[in-house]
Amino acid sequence: MDGCFWHACPEHGSKPRANEWYWGPKLIKNVERDRINDAALILAGWTVVRLWEHVPLDEAVSTVVTAPRGNHRPRHGRPRRHAEPPKRNPPATDDPLG
């Protein structure tokens, strides 16, 4: 989830007038870092889904659920990984054996 200010959203991002000498390059570097990270994740076999903070929740969920998932193997020969929710531990019990 990318924030409109921090990741320079073309619709809602704003360019601060105060201290522009700092904020201009800072926001540009954030976007450049996003692209570098996207490229590294794609090379590692991940499907990257970027969403703006202003995207309605139902649309964001639909985008993630329907994100294309390839069946190819990344260049390093490891199986493709998919973003999955973390597994949750079962509820704790008083039974010492679990």
mmCIF file of C-alpha atoms in Angstrom:
data_model
loop_
_atom_site.group_PDB
_atom_site.id
_atom_site.type_symbol
_atom_site.label_atom_id
_atom_site.label_comp_id
_atom_site.label_asym_id
_atom_site.label_seq_id
_atom_site.Cartn_x
_atom_site.Cartn_y
_atom_site.Cartn_z
ATOM 1 C CA MET A 1 0.000 0.000 0.000
ATOM 2 C CA ASP A 2 1.669 3.192 -1.169
ATOM 3 C CA GLY A 3 0.851 6.491 0.466
ATOM 4 C CA CYS A 4 -0.089 9.224 -1.998
ATOM 5 C CA PHE A 5 2.366 11.751 -0.548
ATOM 6 C CA TRP A 6 5.347 9.467 0.105
ATOM 7 C CA HIS A 7 5.189 7.673 -3.244
ATOM 8 C CA ALA A 8 4.204 10.648 -5.460
ATOM 9 C CA CYS A 9 0.710 9.604 -6.532
ATOM 10 C CA PRO A 10 -0.062 11.326 -9.850
ATOM 11 C CA GLU A 11 -3.643 11.984 -8.687
ATOM 12 C CA HIS A 12 -3.277 12.927 -5.019
ATOM 13 C CA GLY A 13 0.430 13.437 -4.383
ATOM 14 C CA SER A 14 1.418 16.942 -3.398
ATOM 15 C CA LYS A 15 4.696 18.764 -3.741
ATOM 16 C CA PRO A 16 5.521 20.732 -0.610
ATOM 17 C CA ARG A 17 6.379 24.372 -1.178
ATOM 18 C CA ALA A 18 8.375 24.682 2.028
ATOM 19 C CA ASN A 19 11.824 23.075 1.878
ATOM 20 C CA GLU A 20 11.322 21.978 -1.728
ATOM 21 C CA TRP A 21 15.099 21.506 -1.966
ATOM 22 C CA TYR A 22 14.697 18.580 0.467
ATOM 23 C CA TRP A 23 11.278 17.173 -0.383
ATOM 24 C CA GLY A 24 11.614 17.138 -4.179
ATOM 25 C CA PRO A 25 14.657 14.826 -4.255
ATOM 26 C CA LYS A 26 13.344 12.798 -1.293
ATOM 27 C CA LEU A 27 10.076 11.926 -3.056
ATOM 28 C CA ILE A 28 11.872 11.166 -6.327
ATOM 29 C CA LYS A 29 14.207 8.776 -4.456
ATOM 30 C CA ASN A 30 11.202 7.049 -2.863
ATOM 31 C CA VAL A 31 9.725 6.338 -6.303
ATOM 32 C CA GLU A 32 13.091 5.172 -7.657
ATOM 33 C CA ARG A 33 13.490 2.823 -4.673
ATOM 34 C CA ASP A 34 9.980 1.455 -5.313
ATOM 35 C CA ARG A 35 10.949 0.566 -8.896
ATOM 36 C CA ILE A 36 14.234 -1.038 -7.798
ATOM 37 C CA ASN A 37 12.424 -3.099 -5.158
ATOM 38 C CA ASP A 38 9.734 -4.116 -7.675
ATOM 39 C CA ALA A 39 12.398 -5.299 -10.125
ATOM 40 C CA ALA A 40 14.238 -7.289 -7.440
ATOM 41 C CA LEU A 41 11.034 -8.968 -6.251
ATOM 42 C CA ILE A 42 9.990 -9.847 -9.806
ATOM 43 C CA LEU A 43 13.439 -11.323 -10.486
ATOM 44 C CA ALA A 44 13.042 -13.413 -7.337
ATOM 45 C CA GLY A 45 9.750 -14.766 -8.669
ATOM 46 C CA TRP A 46 7.272 -12.684 -6.683
ATOM 47 C CA THR A 47 4.128 -11.119 -8.116
ATOM 48 C CA VAL A 48 4.239 -7.445 -7.133
ATOM 49 C CA VAL A 49 0.961 -5.640 -6.545
ATOM 50 C CA ARG A 50 1.159 -1.935 -5.705
ATOM 51 C CA LEU A 51 -1.938 -0.136 -4.523
ATOM 52 C CA TRP A 52 -2.463 3.529 -3.708
ATOM 53 C CA GLU A 53 -3.853 4.390 -0.306
ATOM 54 C CA HIS A 54 -6.923 5.978 -1.952
ATOM 55 C CA VAL A 55 -8.024 2.744 -3.659
ATOM 56 C CA PRO A 56 -11.296 1.530 -2.101
ATOM 57 C CA LEU A 57 -10.885 -1.602 0.014
ATOM 58 C CA ASP A 58 -13.106 -3.821 -2.154
ATOM 59 C CA GLU A 59 -11.155 -2.821 -5.269
ATOM 60 C CA ALA A 60 -7.827 -3.427 -3.497
ATOM 61 C CA VAL A 61 -8.912 -6.899 -2.383
ATOM 62 C CA SER A 62 -10.132 -7.744 -5.875
ATOM 63 C CA THR A 63 -6.840 -6.581 -7.383
ATOM 64 C CA VAL A 64 -4.807 -8.757 -5.023
ATOM 65 C CA VAL A 65 -7.042 -11.806 -5.410
ATOM 66 C CA THR A 66 -6.981 -11.635 -9.207
ATOM 67 C CA ALA A 67 -3.286 -10.741 -9.551
ATOM 68 C CA PRO A 68 -1.690 -12.880 -12.257
ATOM 69 C CA ARG A 69 0.347 -15.749 -10.905
ATOM 70 C CA GLY A 70 2.743 -17.261 -13.388
ATOM 71 C CA ASN A 71 3.874 -20.837 -13.371
ATOM 72 C CA HIS A 72 7.413 -20.091 -14.469
ATOM 73 C CA ARG A 73 10.455 -20.694 -12.353
ATOM 74 C CA PRO A 74 12.657 -17.708 -11.557
ATOM 75 C CA ARG A 75 16.161 -17.598 -13.009
ATOM 76 C CA HIS A 76 17.668 -18.934 -9.783
ATOM 77 C CA GLY A 77 15.744 -22.200 -10.112
ATOM 78 C CA ARG A 78 13.748 -21.795 -6.910
ATOM 79 C CA PRO A 79 9.992 -22.405 -7.022
ATOM 80 C CA ARG A 80 7.848 -19.314 -7.478
ATOM 81 C CA ARG A 81 6.582 -17.830 -4.237
ATOM 82 C CA HIS A 82 3.149 -16.296 -3.886
ATOM 83 C CA ALA A 83 2.120 -13.720 -1.345
ATOM 84 C CA GLU A 84 0.042 -15.593 1.192
ATOM 85 C CA PRO A 85 -1.304 -14.493 4.529
ATOM 86 C CA PRO A 86 0.873 -15.602 7.427
ATOM 87 C CA LYS A 87 -0.131 -18.890 8.991
ATOM 88 C CA ARG A 88 -1.677 -18.478 12.399
ATOM 89 C CA ASN A 89 -0.816 -20.639 15.357
ATOM 90 C CA PRO A 90 -3.716 -22.589 16.856
ATOM 91 C CA PRO A 91 -5.154 -21.150 20.063
ATOM 92 C CA ALA A 92 -3.158 -21.962 23.170
ATOM 93 C CA THR A 93 -4.518 -24.651 25.469
ATOM 94 C CA ASP A 94 -3.833 -25.621 29.047
ATOM 95 C CA ASP A 95 -2.788 -29.073 27.847
ATOM 96 C CA PRO A 96 1.046 -29.211 28.057
ATOM 97 C CA LEU A 97 1.106 -31.587 25.071
ATOM 98 C CA GLY A 98 -0.670 -29.095 22.894
#
